[in-house]
Amino acid sequence: MDFKKDSRSHDSEQEKSQIEDTSILELKNLDNKKEIESQPLEVSSGNDNDSGFLDFGFNQSILNSLRNKGYKNPTPIQKAAIPELMIGRDLLGQAQTGTGKTAAFALPLIEKLADNKELNAKVLVMTPTRELATQVAESFKSYSSESSNFKTVAIYGGTDYRNQISALKRKVDVVVGTPGRIMDHIRQGTFKIKDINCLVLDEADEMLNMGFLEDIEWIIDQLPENKQMVLFSATMPSEIRNIAKKYLNDPAEILIKSVKKETQLISQKFIYVQRYHKLDALKRILELNNEGVIIFVRTKLLTTSIAEALENSGHTVAVLNGDIPQNQRENTVDRLKKGFINILVATDVAARGLDVERIKLVVNYDFPFDKETYTHRIGRTGRAGRSGEAILFVNQREKHFLRNLENSTRTKIEEINIPSNKIINEKRMEKLIENLNVSSLAKDENEEKKALIIDVLDNLKEKYSMDDSNIAMAAINLVIGNKSFFVNEDDSWIHKQNNTDRNRSNRNINNRMRNSNRRNNYQNDSFETYKFNFGKFDGVRVANIISSICNSTTINGRSIGKIQIFNDYSLVDLPRDLHRETKNKLKKIKVRN
Ligand code: AMP
């Protein structure tokens, strides 16, 4: 049960032999650092054996839960990290979400806690957001679902303390939480940390972006000194390296080379569309693909108005925004996973870390604040090795942002047109024929239904003397219903828009070339300074301000600019084009109550 390092030495010979064992990996041993190509994830239907995971020495319960999940082989990060963590070594990993990094740390930690009978938590996982905390906790729960009496508790802000406190009073193996709430529970004595012997910092760079550095350091200082430390980060800026240097002891270093998942598996497109045509354009896009879609918008207000409009057009839709209570959000994500709803309209903060495999399309209805937000949004599709599509709406004013985005993500985003009546009608026809074909196959499956259909056919023939083709026509007519089947509203605006925009875009190319010198600076140009009347005298710190703004509005931590705290007021740079509703929320935000 003790996570302290075992006596195995980490000489290069030993590392090399491990590397050679991993047949499908191309590992380079760079002074203790392993560089690995990311690979698509494989999921089996459940019939294969779990040989890919046998070598790690996991107990049968873990192997059973992996089989239930359909995991066939460990991902590259799992191959590299699990053996290191199993021997108790510290680990510094650079990997994005989608690489299987959660299982890379969760599985060995669950294995080590297999016989844990003690009451207090042994493992603490810190995440930047409550969404990620819930997701990581869910992963621990599912990987330990076959292990007896294994308990994972998630503690994060925005929800009632009482349930968390009573969960922490019972036997706990792993606590997953966000820094602020973890601090609160430690201070109140409701989270007993004296037995913690492993700390995982997940998405450490994101925690730093959100201003949690001081909080993280405070928490680390409270924990027992002798513990295993695991740090995962998508990027490795010097601040993260410094934390690693300060707290990690001879860590194994693993870098999942950024063969970008999104460029491999997500096809990125953009559409020129003026603001007043956006909703029409969206509806037209959903005609071609409406199963497993996330639409990203900037404001909470817009999530509801768009969802309503889509619902009126016959789609199954839900919204995900910061106003929706946590338990309802979880319920929404669950319904999306199960296919009870097909479309989610979300704000950035609410959809952080969302992991739903069936998402096929991400629509950036509003232009993202920055490159990171864009990358995060489109990463909601292409999950677990599947392919996905991302469409970005771009208006006249946002064209130079598009160019900057292409430059900073080093990706060519391909232009596509808004689907015209012709394309939509072809698609509707194709769907109708496909549905009829599928229905004809389905009737073979159920004898009772088949008998019913034959009975109806006989009746129609005898009673109304209908022949086969009459009956077929009547049935198709019934399927089509009374509404007009083809779209025939005026779509000339689409053609005009595409043409004028392309002409303008050619004219603007020179301007854009000039502008490209300012590339990546667009964010700075679009800041506005807000004054808040709390400051040092109120005990306010940068992290408090960031987390209050992020939790009470749709503003993303990364899009918050400079923060200056004076004695009795603070100045915060925020994106210039905030919605009126967001501004109203800002007026009411509370920091440290
Ligand atoms: P993560 O990078 O931890 O966010 O994981 C991304 C996705 O990959 C999640 O949906 C996991 O359930 C899935 N996953 C993790 N490990 C494997 C594996 N070995 N095989 C298949 N899918 C996996």
Coordinates of C-alpha atoms and ligand atoms in Angstrom, one line a residue:
M1 CA 0.0 0.0 0.0
D2 CA 3.0 2.2 0.4
F3 CA 3.6 4.3 -2.7
K4 CA 7.2 5.1 -1.8
K5 CA 9.6 4.2 -4.5
D6 CA 10.9 0.6 -4.5
S7 CA 14.5 -0.2 -4.6
R8 CA 14.6 -0.7 -8.4
S9 CA 17.2 1.4 -9.9
H10 CA 16.5 3.3 -13.1
D11 CA 19.7 2.7 -15.0
S12 CA 19.5 3.1 -18.7
E13 CA 19.9 -0.7 -19.3
Q14 CA 16.8 -1.4 -17.5
E15 CA 14.9 1.3 -19.3
K16 CA 16.1 0.1 -22.6
S17 CA 14.8 -3.4 -22.0
Q18 CA 11.5 -2.0 -21.1
I19 CA 11.5 0.0 -24.3
E20 CA 12.3 -3.0 -26.5
D21 CA 9.4 -4.9 -24.9
T22 CA 7.0 -2.5 -26.3
S23 CA 6.7 -3.7 -29.9
I24 CA 4.4 -1.2 -31.5
L25 CA 6.0 1.8 -29.9
E26 CA 8.8 3.8 -31.2
L27 CA 10.5 5.1 -28.1
K28 CA 13.5 7.2 -28.0
N29 CA 15.6 7.2 -24.8
L30 CA 16.6 10.8 -24.5
D31 CA 18.5 11.1 -21.2
N32 CA 15.7 9.6 -19.2
K33 CA 13.0 11.2 -21.4
K34 CA 10.8 9.0 -23.7
E35 CA 9.3 10.5 -26.8
I36 CA 6.4 8.6 -28.2
E37 CA 4.2 8.8 -31.2
S38 CA 0.5 9.2 -30.4
Q39 CA -1.7 6.5 -31.9
P40 CA -5.4 6.1 -32.5
L41 CA -7.2 4.2 -29.7
E42 CA -8.6 0.8 -30.4
V43 CA -11.8 -0.4 -28.8
S44 CA -13.0 -4.0 -29.1
S45 CA -16.5 -5.3 -29.1
G46 CA -15.7 -7.2 -26.0
N47 CA -14.9 -10.6 -27.5
D48 CA -11.2 -10.2 -27.6
N49 CA -9.1 -11.2 -24.6
D50 CA -7.2 -8.6 -22.7
S51 CA -3.8 -9.7 -23.6
G52 CA -2.6 -6.1 -24.2
F53 CA -2.9 -5.3 -20.5
L54 CA -1.7 -8.6 -19.1
D55 CA 2.0 -7.7 -18.9
F56 CA 1.5 -5.0 -16.3
G57 CA 0.6 -7.5 -13.6
F58 CA -2.9 -6.0 -12.9
N59 CA -5.2 -8.0 -10.7
Q60 CA -8.2 -9.8 -12.3
S61 CA -10.7 -7.1 -11.2
I62 CA -8.9 -4.4 -13.1
L63 CA -8.6 -6.7 -16.2
N64 CA -12.3 -7.4 -16.0
S65 CA -13.2 -3.8 -15.9
L66 CA -10.9 -3.1 -18.9
R67 CA -12.6 -5.9 -20.8
N68 CA -16.0 -4.4 -19.9
K69 CA -14.8 -1.1 -21.3
G70 CA -13.7 -2.8 -24.5
Y71 CA -10.0 -1.6 -24.2
K72 CA -8.0 -3.9 -26.4
N73 CA -4.4 -2.6 -26.0
P74 CA -2.8 0.0 -23.9
T75 CA -2.2 3.3 -25.6
P76 CA 1.4 4.5 -26.0
I77 CA 1.3 6.7 -22.9
Q78 CA -0.2 3.8 -20.9
K79 CA 2.6 1.5 -22.1
A80 CA 5.2 4.0 -21.1
A81 CA 3.7 5.3 -17.8
I82 CA 2.1 2.3 -16.1
P83 CA 5.4 0.3 -15.5
E84 CA 7.0 3.4 -14.0
L85 CA 4.0 4.2 -11.7
M86 CA 3.7 0.6 -10.7
I87 CA 7.2 0.7 -9.2
G88 CA 6.4 3.9 -7.4
R89 CA 8.4 6.3 -9.5
D90 CA 7.5 10.0 -9.9
L91 CA 6.4 10.9 -13.4
L92 CA 6.4 14.0 -15.6
G93 CA 4.2 13.4 -18.6
Q94 CA 3.4 15.7 -21.5
A95 CA 0.2 14.5 -23.1
Q96 CA -3.1 15.9 -24.4
T97 CA -6.5 14.6 -23.4
G98 CA -7.5 11.9 -25.8
T99 CA -4.3 9.9 -25.4
G100 CA -5.6 7.8 -22.6
K101 CA -3.6 9.6 -19.9
T102 CA -6.3 9.2 -17.2
A103 CA -6.1 5.4 -17.4
A104 CA -2.3 5.7 -17.5
F105 CA -2.3 7.0 -13.9
A106 CA -5.6 5.6 -12.6
L107 CA -4.9 1.9 -13.4
P108 CA -1.6 1.5 -11.5
L109 CA -3.0 3.6 -8.6
I110 CA -6.1 1.4 -8.4
E111 CA -3.8 -1.7 -8.5
K112 CA -1.7 -0.4 -5.6
L113 CA -4.8 0.3 -3.5
A114 CA -6.3 -3.2 -4.2
D115 CA -6.2 -4.3 -0.5
N116 CA -6.6 -0.9 1.1
K117 CA -8.7 -1.2 4.2
E118 CA -7.9 2.1 5.8
L119 CA -10.4 5.0 6.1
N120 CA -8.5 8.0 4.9
A121 CA -7.7 8.7 1.2
K122 CA -4.3 7.6 -0.1
V123 CA -4.4 9.3 -3.5
L124 CA -5.2 12.9 -4.3
V125 CA -5.8 14.0 -8.0
M126 CA -6.0 17.7 -8.6
T127 CA -7.7 19.0 -11.8
P128 CA -8.3 22.6 -13.0
T129 CA -12.0 22.3 -13.5
R130 CA -15.0 20.6 -12.0
E131 CA -15.8 19.0 -15.3
L132 CA -12.4 17.4 -15.5
A133 CA -12.7 16.4 -11.8
T134 CA -16.0 14.6 -12.5
Q135 CA -14.6 13.0 -15.6
V136 CA -11.4 11.7 -13.9
A137 CA -13.5 10.5 -10.9
E138 CA -15.8 8.7 -13.3
S139 CA -12.8 7.0 -14.9
F140 CA -11.5 5.9 -11.5
K141 CA -14.9 4.5 -10.7
S142 CA -15.3 2.6 -14.0
Y143 CA -11.7 1.2 -13.9
S144 CA -12.4 0.0 -10.3
S145 CA -16.0 -1.1 -10.9
E146 CA -15.0 -4.8 -10.5
S147 CA -12.7 -4.1 -7.4
S148 CA -14.5 -4.6 -4.1
N149 CA -15.0 -1.7 -1.8
F150 CA -12.9 0.8 -3.8
K151 CA -14.1 4.4 -3.3
T152 CA -13.5 7.5 -5.3
V153 CA -14.9 10.8 -4.2
A154 CA -15.0 14.0 -6.3
I155 CA -14.8 17.4 -4.5
Y156 CA -15.3 20.5 -6.5
G157 CA -16.8 24.0 -6.3
G158 CA -20.3 25.0 -7.3
T159 CA -22.0 22.2 -5.4
D160 CA -23.1 21.6 -1.9
Y161 CA -20.5 20.8 0.7
R162 CA -22.7 18.4 2.7
N163 CA -22.6 15.5 0.3
Q164 CA -18.9 15.9 -0.1
I165 CA -18.3 16.0 3.6
S166 CA -20.3 12.9 4.3
A167 CA -18.6 11.1 1.4
L168 CA -15.2 12.1 2.9
K169 CA -16.2 10.7 6.3
R170 CA -16.6 7.2 5.0
K171 CA -13.9 5.0 3.6
V172 CA -12.2 6.8 0.6
D173 CA -9.3 5.5 -1.6
V174 CA -9.0 8.4 -4.1
V175 CA -10.1 12.0 -3.9
V176 CA -10.3 14.0 -7.2
G177 CA -10.9 17.7 -6.9
T178 CA -10.3 21.3 -7.9
P179 CA -7.8 23.3 -5.9
G180 CA -10.2 25.8 -4.3
R181 CA -12.5 23.2 -2.9
I182 CA -9.7 20.9 -1.8
M183 CA -8.2 23.8 0.2
D184 CA -11.6 24.5 1.8
H185 CA -12.0 20.9 2.9
I186 CA -8.4 20.7 4.2
R187 CA -8.9 24.0 6.2
Q188 CA -12.2 22.8 7.6
G189 CA -10.6 19.5 8.6
T190 CA -13.2 17.6 6.5
F191 CA -10.6 16.1 4.2
K192 CA -8.0 14.1 6.2
I193 CA -4.8 14.2 4.2
K194 CA -2.3 12.6 6.6
D195 CA -2.3 9.3 4.7
I196 CA -2.0 10.7 1.2
N197 CA 1.0 9.0 -0.4
C198 CA 0.4 9.9 -4.0
L199 CA -0.5 13.2 -5.6
V200 CA -1.5 13.6 -9.3
L201 CA -1.6 17.1 -10.9
D202 CA -3.7 16.7 -14.1
E203 CA -3.6 19.3 -16.8
A204 CA -1.1 21.3 -14.7
D205 CA -0.7 24.0 -17.4
E206 CA -4.4 24.7 -17.3
M207 CA -4.2 25.0 -13.5
L208 CA -1.5 27.5 -13.9
N209 CA -3.4 29.4 -16.6
M210 CA -6.3 29.7 -14.2
G211 CA -4.0 31.2 -11.6
F212 CA -3.9 28.2 -9.2
L213 CA -0.2 28.1 -8.7
E214 CA -0.2 29.4 -5.1
D215 CA -3.1 27.2 -4.2
I216 CA -1.4 24.1 -5.6
E217 CA 1.8 25.0 -3.7
W218 CA -0.2 25.5 -0.5
I219 CA -1.9 22.1 -0.9
I220 CA 1.4 20.3 -1.6
D221 CA 2.9 21.9 1.5
Q222 CA 0.1 20.4 3.6
L223 CA 0.5 16.9 2.3
P224 CA 2.9 14.3 3.8
E225 CA 6.4 14.8 2.5
N226 CA 7.0 11.2 1.5
K227 CA 4.7 10.7 -1.5
Q228 CA 4.7 9.7 -5.1
M229 CA 4.1 12.7 -7.5
V230 CA 2.7 12.5 -11.0
L231 CA 2.4 15.6 -13.1
F232 CA 0.6 15.7 -16.5
S233 CA 0.5 18.7 -18.7
A234 CA -0.4 19.3 -22.3
T235 CA 2.4 21.8 -22.7
M236 CA 5.6 22.2 -20.9
P237 CA 6.3 25.9 -20.2
S238 CA 9.1 26.9 -17.9
E239 CA 6.7 27.3 -14.9
I240 CA 5.7 23.7 -15.2
R241 CA 9.3 22.6 -15.4
N242 CA 10.0 24.6 -12.3
I243 CA 7.2 22.9 -10.4
A244 CA 8.5 19.5 -11.6
K245 CA 12.0 20.5 -10.5
K246 CA 10.9 21.6 -7.1
Y247 CA 8.6 18.8 -6.2
L248 CA 9.3 15.7 -8.3
N249 CA 12.1 13.3 -7.4
D250 CA 14.0 11.8 -10.3
P251 CA 10.9 11.5 -12.4
A252 CA 10.4 9.4 -15.5
E253 CA 9.7 11.8 -18.3
I254 CA 7.3 10.9 -21.1
L255 CA 6.4 13.0 -24.0
I256 CA 3.6 12.1 -26.3
K257 CA 4.8 13.7 -29.5
S258 CA 2.2 16.0 -30.8
V259 CA 1.2 14.2 -33.9
K260 CA -1.9 16.3 -33.6
K261 CA -4.9 14.1 -33.1
E262 CA -7.1 16.8 -34.5
T263 CA -5.2 17.1 -37.8
Q264 CA -5.3 13.4 -38.2
L265 CA -8.8 12.6 -37.2
I266 CA -10.7 15.9 -37.2
S267 CA -11.4 17.5 -40.5
Q268 CA -11.4 21.3 -39.9
K269 CA -13.6 23.5 -42.0
F270 CA -14.9 27.1 -42.0
I271 CA -17.9 28.9 -43.5
Y272 CA -18.2 32.6 -44.3
V273 CA -21.4 33.7 -42.8
Q274 CA -22.7 37.0 -41.7
R275 CA -24.1 37.4 -38.2
Y276 CA -27.8 37.6 -39.2
H277 CA -27.6 34.4 -41.3
K278 CA -25.8 32.3 -38.7
L279 CA -28.9 30.5 -37.3
D280 CA -30.1 29.7 -40.9
A281 CA -26.6 28.4 -41.8
L282 CA -26.6 26.3 -38.6
K283 CA -29.9 24.7 -39.4
R284 CA -28.7 23.9 -42.9
I285 CA -25.6 22.2 -41.6
L286 CA -27.6 20.1 -39.2
E287 CA -29.7 18.9 -42.2
L288 CA -26.5 17.0 -43.3
N289 CA -25.4 15.9 -39.8
N290 CA -27.5 16.0 -36.7
E291 CA -26.4 13.0 -34.7
G292 CA -23.9 13.8 -32.0
V293 CA -23.2 17.5 -32.5
I294 CA -21.9 20.2 -30.1
I295 CA -22.5 23.8 -30.9
F296 CA -20.2 26.3 -29.1
V297 CA -21.5 29.8 -28.4
R298 CA -20.2 32.6 -26.3
T299 CA -23.1 33.4 -24.0
K300 CA -25.5 31.5 -21.8
L301 CA -28.4 33.5 -23.3
L302 CA -27.5 32.3 -26.8
T303 CA -27.3 28.6 -25.7
T304 CA -31.0 28.7 -24.7
S305 CA -32.2 30.8 -27.7
I306 CA -30.4 28.6 -30.2
A307 CA -31.5 25.4 -28.5
E308 CA -35.1 26.6 -28.6
A309 CA -34.9 27.4 -32.3
L310 CA -33.4 24.0 -33.1
E311 CA -36.0 22.2 -31.0
N312 CA -38.7 24.0 -33.0
S313 CA -37.1 22.6 -36.1
G314 CA -37.5 19.1 -34.8
H315 CA -34.1 18.4 -33.3
T316 CA -33.5 16.8 -29.9
V317 CA -31.4 19.4 -28.1
A318 CA -30.1 20.3 -24.7
V319 CA -28.0 23.2 -23.3
L320 CA -24.9 23.1 -21.2
N321 CA -24.0 26.4 -19.5
G322 CA -22.7 27.7 -16.2
D323 CA -26.2 28.4 -14.9
I324 CA -27.2 24.8 -15.1
P325 CA -26.7 23.0 -11.8
Q326 CA -24.0 20.4 -11.7
N327 CA -26.3 17.4 -11.3
Q328 CA -28.4 18.5 -14.3
R329 CA -25.2 19.0 -16.4
E330 CA -24.1 15.4 -15.6
N331 CA -27.6 14.2 -16.5
T332 CA -27.4 16.1 -19.8
V333 CA -24.0 14.6 -20.7
D334 CA -25.4 11.1 -19.8
R335 CA -28.4 11.6 -22.1
L336 CA -26.1 12.8 -24.9
K337 CA -23.9 9.7 -24.4
K338 CA -26.9 7.4 -24.6
G339 CA -28.3 9.2 -27.7
F340 CA -31.5 10.5 -26.0
I341 CA -30.4 13.9 -27.2
N342 CA -28.4 14.5 -30.4
I343 CA -27.3 18.1 -30.1
L344 CA -25.8 20.1 -27.3
V345 CA -25.5 23.9 -27.3
A346 CA -22.8 24.8 -24.9
T347 CA -20.5 27.5 -23.6
D348 CA -16.8 26.9 -23.3
V349 CA -16.6 26.7 -19.6
A350 CA -19.5 24.3 -19.2
A351 CA -18.2 22.0 -21.9
R352 CA -14.6 21.8 -20.7
G353 CA -13.2 18.3 -20.7
L354 CA -16.4 16.8 -22.1
D355 CA -15.8 13.3 -23.4
V356 CA -18.5 11.8 -25.4
E357 CA -17.4 9.4 -28.1
R358 CA -20.5 9.8 -30.4
I359 CA -19.8 13.5 -31.1
K360 CA -19.3 13.6 -34.9
L361 CA -19.5 17.4 -35.4
V362 CA -18.4 20.5 -33.5
V363 CA -19.8 23.8 -34.7
N364 CA -18.0 26.9 -33.6
Y365 CA -21.0 29.1 -33.9
D366 CA -19.2 32.0 -32.2
F367 CA -15.5 32.5 -33.0
P368 CA -13.4 31.2 -30.1
F369 CA -11.5 33.7 -27.9
D370 CA -8.1 32.1 -28.6
K371 CA -6.3 29.2 -30.1
E372 CA -6.5 27.0 -26.9
T373 CA -10.3 27.5 -26.8
Y374 CA -10.5 26.4 -30.4
T375 CA -8.3 23.4 -29.9
H376 CA -10.3 22.4 -26.9
R377 CA -13.6 22.8 -28.7
I378 CA -12.7 20.7 -31.7
G379 CA -11.2 18.1 -29.4
R380 CA -14.7 17.2 -28.3
T381 CA -15.0 15.2 -31.5
G382 CA -12.5 12.6 -32.8
R383 CA -12.7 10.9 -29.4
A384 CA -11.3 7.4 -28.8
G385 CA -9.8 7.2 -32.3
R386 CA -12.9 8.1 -34.2
S387 CA -13.0 10.7 -36.9
G388 CA -14.9 13.9 -36.6
E389 CA -15.6 17.2 -38.2
A390 CA -15.3 20.8 -36.9
I391 CA -16.9 23.8 -38.6
L392 CA -16.1 27.3 -37.7
F393 CA -18.4 30.3 -38.5
V394 CA -16.4 33.3 -39.7
N395 CA -17.8 36.7 -40.4
Q396 CA -16.3 39.7 -42.1
R397 CA -14.7 41.1 -38.9
E398 CA -13.3 37.7 -37.9
K399 CA -11.4 36.9 -41.1
H400 CA -8.0 38.0 -39.8
F401 CA -8.6 36.0 -36.6
L402 CA -9.1 33.0 -38.9
R403 CA -5.7 33.6 -40.5
N404 CA -4.1 33.9 -37.1
L405 CA -5.7 30.8 -35.9
E406 CA -4.4 28.9 -39.0
N407 CA -1.0 30.2 -38.3
S408 CA -0.9 29.5 -34.6
T409 CA -2.4 26.0 -34.9
R410 CA -0.3 25.3 -38.1
T411 CA -3.4 23.9 -39.7
K412 CA -5.1 24.8 -43.0
I413 CA -8.8 25.2 -42.3
E414 CA -10.7 24.4 -45.4
E415 CA -13.5 26.6 -46.7
I416 CA -16.9 25.1 -47.3
N417 CA -20.2 26.5 -48.4
I418 CA -23.4 26.7 -46.5
P419 CA -25.5 23.8 -47.9
S420 CA -27.9 25.0 -50.6
N421 CA -31.5 23.8 -51.1
K422 CA -30.2 21.4 -53.8
I423 CA -27.7 19.7 -51.4
I424 CA -30.2 19.5 -48.5
N425 CA -32.9 18.0 -50.8
E426 CA -30.6 15.4 -52.1
K427 CA -29.6 14.5 -48.6
R428 CA -33.3 14.3 -47.5
M429 CA -34.0 12.0 -50.4
E430 CA -31.0 9.8 -49.7
K431 CA -32.1 9.5 -46.0
L432 CA -35.7 8.6 -46.9
I433 CA -34.5 5.9 -49.3
E434 CA -32.0 4.6 -46.7
N435 CA -34.7 4.6 -43.9
L436 CA -37.1 2.7 -46.2
N437 CA -34.4 0.2 -47.0
V438 CA -33.4 -0.3 -43.3
S439 CA -37.1 -0.7 -42.4
S440 CA -37.6 -3.4 -45.0
L441 CA -34.7 -5.4 -43.5
A442 CA -35.9 -4.8 -40.0
K443 CA -39.2 -6.5 -40.6
D444 CA -37.5 -9.8 -41.0
E445 CA -36.2 -9.6 -37.4
N446 CA -39.5 -9.7 -35.6
E447 CA -41.9 -12.5 -36.5
E448 CA -44.9 -10.9 -34.7
K449 CA -44.4 -7.6 -36.6
K450 CA -43.9 -9.5 -39.8
A451 CA -47.3 -11.3 -39.3
L452 CA -48.9 -7.9 -38.6
I453 CA -47.6 -6.4 -41.8
I454 CA -48.7 -9.3 -43.9
D455 CA -52.1 -9.0 -42.3
V456 CA -52.3 -5.3 -43.2
L457 CA -51.2 -6.1 -46.8
D458 CA -53.8 -8.8 -47.2
N459 CA -56.5 -6.5 -45.8
L460 CA -55.5 -3.7 -48.2
K461 CA -55.6 -6.0 -51.2
E462 CA -58.9 -7.7 -50.3
K463 CA -60.8 -4.7 -49.0
Y464 CA -59.5 -2.0 -51.3
S465 CA -58.2 -4.0 -54.2
M466 CA -54.9 -2.2 -53.9
D467 CA -51.9 -3.6 -55.9
D468 CA -48.3 -3.8 -54.6
S469 CA -47.2 -0.5 -56.1
N470 CA -50.3 1.3 -54.8
I471 CA -49.6 0.0 -51.3
A472 CA -45.9 1.0 -51.6
M473 CA -46.8 4.5 -52.6
A474 CA -49.3 4.8 -49.8
A475 CA -46.7 3.7 -47.3
I476 CA -44.1 6.1 -48.6
N477 CA -46.6 8.9 -48.5
L478 CA -47.3 8.1 -44.9
V479 CA -43.6 8.2 -44.0
I480 CA -43.2 11.6 -45.8
G481 CA -46.2 13.1 -43.9
N482 CA -48.0 16.3 -44.5
K483 CA -45.1 18.7 -44.2
S484 CA -43.4 19.7 -47.5
F485 CA -40.6 17.3 -48.0
F486 CA -38.2 19.5 -50.0
V487 CA -36.8 22.8 -48.8
N488 CA -37.8 25.5 -51.2
E489 CA -37.3 28.7 -49.4
D490 CA -35.2 31.3 -51.1
D491 CA -31.5 30.3 -50.8
S492 CA -30.1 33.0 -53.1
W493 CA -28.5 34.7 -50.0
I494 CA -26.2 31.7 -49.7
H495 CA -24.8 32.1 -53.2
K496 CA -24.5 35.8 -52.9
Q497 CA -22.8 35.5 -49.5
N498 CA -20.3 33.0 -50.8
N499 CA -19.5 35.0 -53.8
T500 CA -19.2 38.4 -52.2
D501 CA -17.2 37.0 -49.4
R502 CA -14.8 35.3 -51.7
N503 CA -14.3 38.5 -53.7
R504 CA -13.8 40.5 -50.5
S505 CA -11.5 37.8 -49.3
N506 CA -9.3 38.1 -52.4
R507 CA -9.3 41.9 -52.0
N508 CA -8.4 41.5 -48.4
I509 CA -5.5 39.2 -49.0
N510 CA -3.0 42.0 -49.2
N511 CA -4.4 43.5 -46.0
R512 CA -4.2 40.2 -44.3
M513 CA -0.6 39.7 -45.4
R514 CA 0.2 43.1 -43.7
N515 CA -1.8 42.1 -40.7
S516 CA -0.1 38.8 -40.4
N517 CA 2.8 40.6 -38.7
R518 CA 0.4 41.2 -35.9
R519 CA -0.4 37.5 -35.8
N520 CA -1.3 36.0 -32.4
N521 CA -1.8 39.5 -31.1
Y522 CA -5.4 39.8 -31.8
Q523 CA -6.2 38.9 -28.3
N524 CA -4.3 41.8 -26.9
D525 CA -6.0 44.2 -29.3
S526 CA -9.4 43.1 -28.1
F527 CA -9.1 43.7 -24.4
E528 CA -11.0 46.1 -22.2
T529 CA -10.1 46.9 -18.6
Y530 CA -12.8 46.3 -15.9
K531 CA -12.6 47.8 -12.4
F532 CA -13.8 45.7 -9.5
N533 CA -14.1 47.1 -6.0
F534 CA -12.3 44.4 -4.1
G535 CA -8.6 44.3 -3.5
K536 CA -5.7 43.4 -1.3
F537 CA -7.6 44.6 1.8
D538 CA -10.2 42.0 1.1
G539 CA -7.6 39.3 1.0
V540 CA -8.2 38.8 -2.8
R541 CA -5.6 37.0 -4.9
V542 CA -5.3 36.6 -8.7
A543 CA -6.5 32.9 -8.5
N544 CA -9.7 34.0 -6.6
I545 CA -10.5 36.6 -9.3
I546 CA -10.0 34.1 -12.1
S547 CA -12.0 31.4 -10.6
S548 CA -14.9 33.7 -9.7
I549 CA -15.0 35.1 -13.2
C550 CA -14.8 31.7 -14.8
N551 CA -17.4 30.2 -12.5
S552 CA -19.9 33.0 -12.7
T553 CA -19.7 33.8 -16.5
T554 CA -18.8 32.0 -19.7
I555 CA -15.4 33.7 -19.8
N556 CA -12.6 31.2 -20.3
G557 CA -9.6 31.5 -17.9
R558 CA -7.3 31.8 -20.9
S559 CA -9.1 34.8 -22.3
I560 CA -8.6 36.8 -19.1
G561 CA -5.8 39.3 -19.6
K562 CA -3.7 41.3 -17.1
I563 CA -4.9 41.4 -13.5
Q564 CA -3.8 44.1 -11.2
I565 CA -4.8 44.1 -7.5
F566 CA -4.6 47.3 -5.6
N567 CA -5.5 47.9 -1.9
D568 CA -9.2 48.4 -2.4
Y569 CA -9.9 47.7 -6.0
S570 CA -8.6 45.5 -8.9
L571 CA -8.2 46.0 -12.6
V572 CA -8.9 43.1 -14.9
D573 CA -8.4 43.0 -18.7
L574 CA -11.3 41.0 -20.3
P575 CA -12.3 40.4 -24.0
R576 CA -13.7 43.5 -25.5
D577 CA -16.9 42.1 -27.1
L578 CA -18.5 40.6 -24.0
H579 CA -22.2 40.1 -24.1
R580 CA -24.4 42.4 -22.1
E581 CA -25.5 39.4 -20.0
T582 CA -21.9 38.6 -19.2
K583 CA -21.3 42.2 -18.2
N584 CA -24.3 42.1 -15.8
K585 CA -22.9 38.9 -14.3
L586 CA -19.6 40.6 -13.8
K587 CA -21.2 43.4 -11.9
K588 CA -22.5 40.8 -9.4
I589 CA -19.5 38.6 -9.0
K590 CA -18.3 37.7 -5.5
V591 CA -14.8 36.9 -4.6
R592 CA -14.2 35.0 -1.4
N593 CA -17.8 35.8 -0.6
Ligands
AMP1 P1 -8.1 10.6 -21.8 O1 -6.9 10.9 -22.6 O2 -7.7 10.0 -20.5 O3 -9.1 11.7 -21.7 O4 -8.8 9.4 -22.6 C1 -9.5 9.6 -23.9 C2 -10.4 8.5 -24.3 O5 -9.7 7.3 -24.5 C3 -11.4 8.1 -23.2 O6 -12.7 8.1 -23.8 C4 -11.0 6.8 -22.7 O7 -12.1 6.0 -22.3 C5 -10.4 6.2 -23.9 N1 -9.3 5.2 -23.6 C6 -8.3 5.3 -22.7 N2 -7.5 4.2 -22.8 C7 -7.9 3.4 -23.8 C8 -7.5 2.2 -24.4 N3 -6.4 1.5 -23.9 N4 -8.2 1.7 -25.4 C9 -9.3 2.3 -25.9 N5 -9.7 3.5 -25.4 C10 -9.1 4.1 -24.4

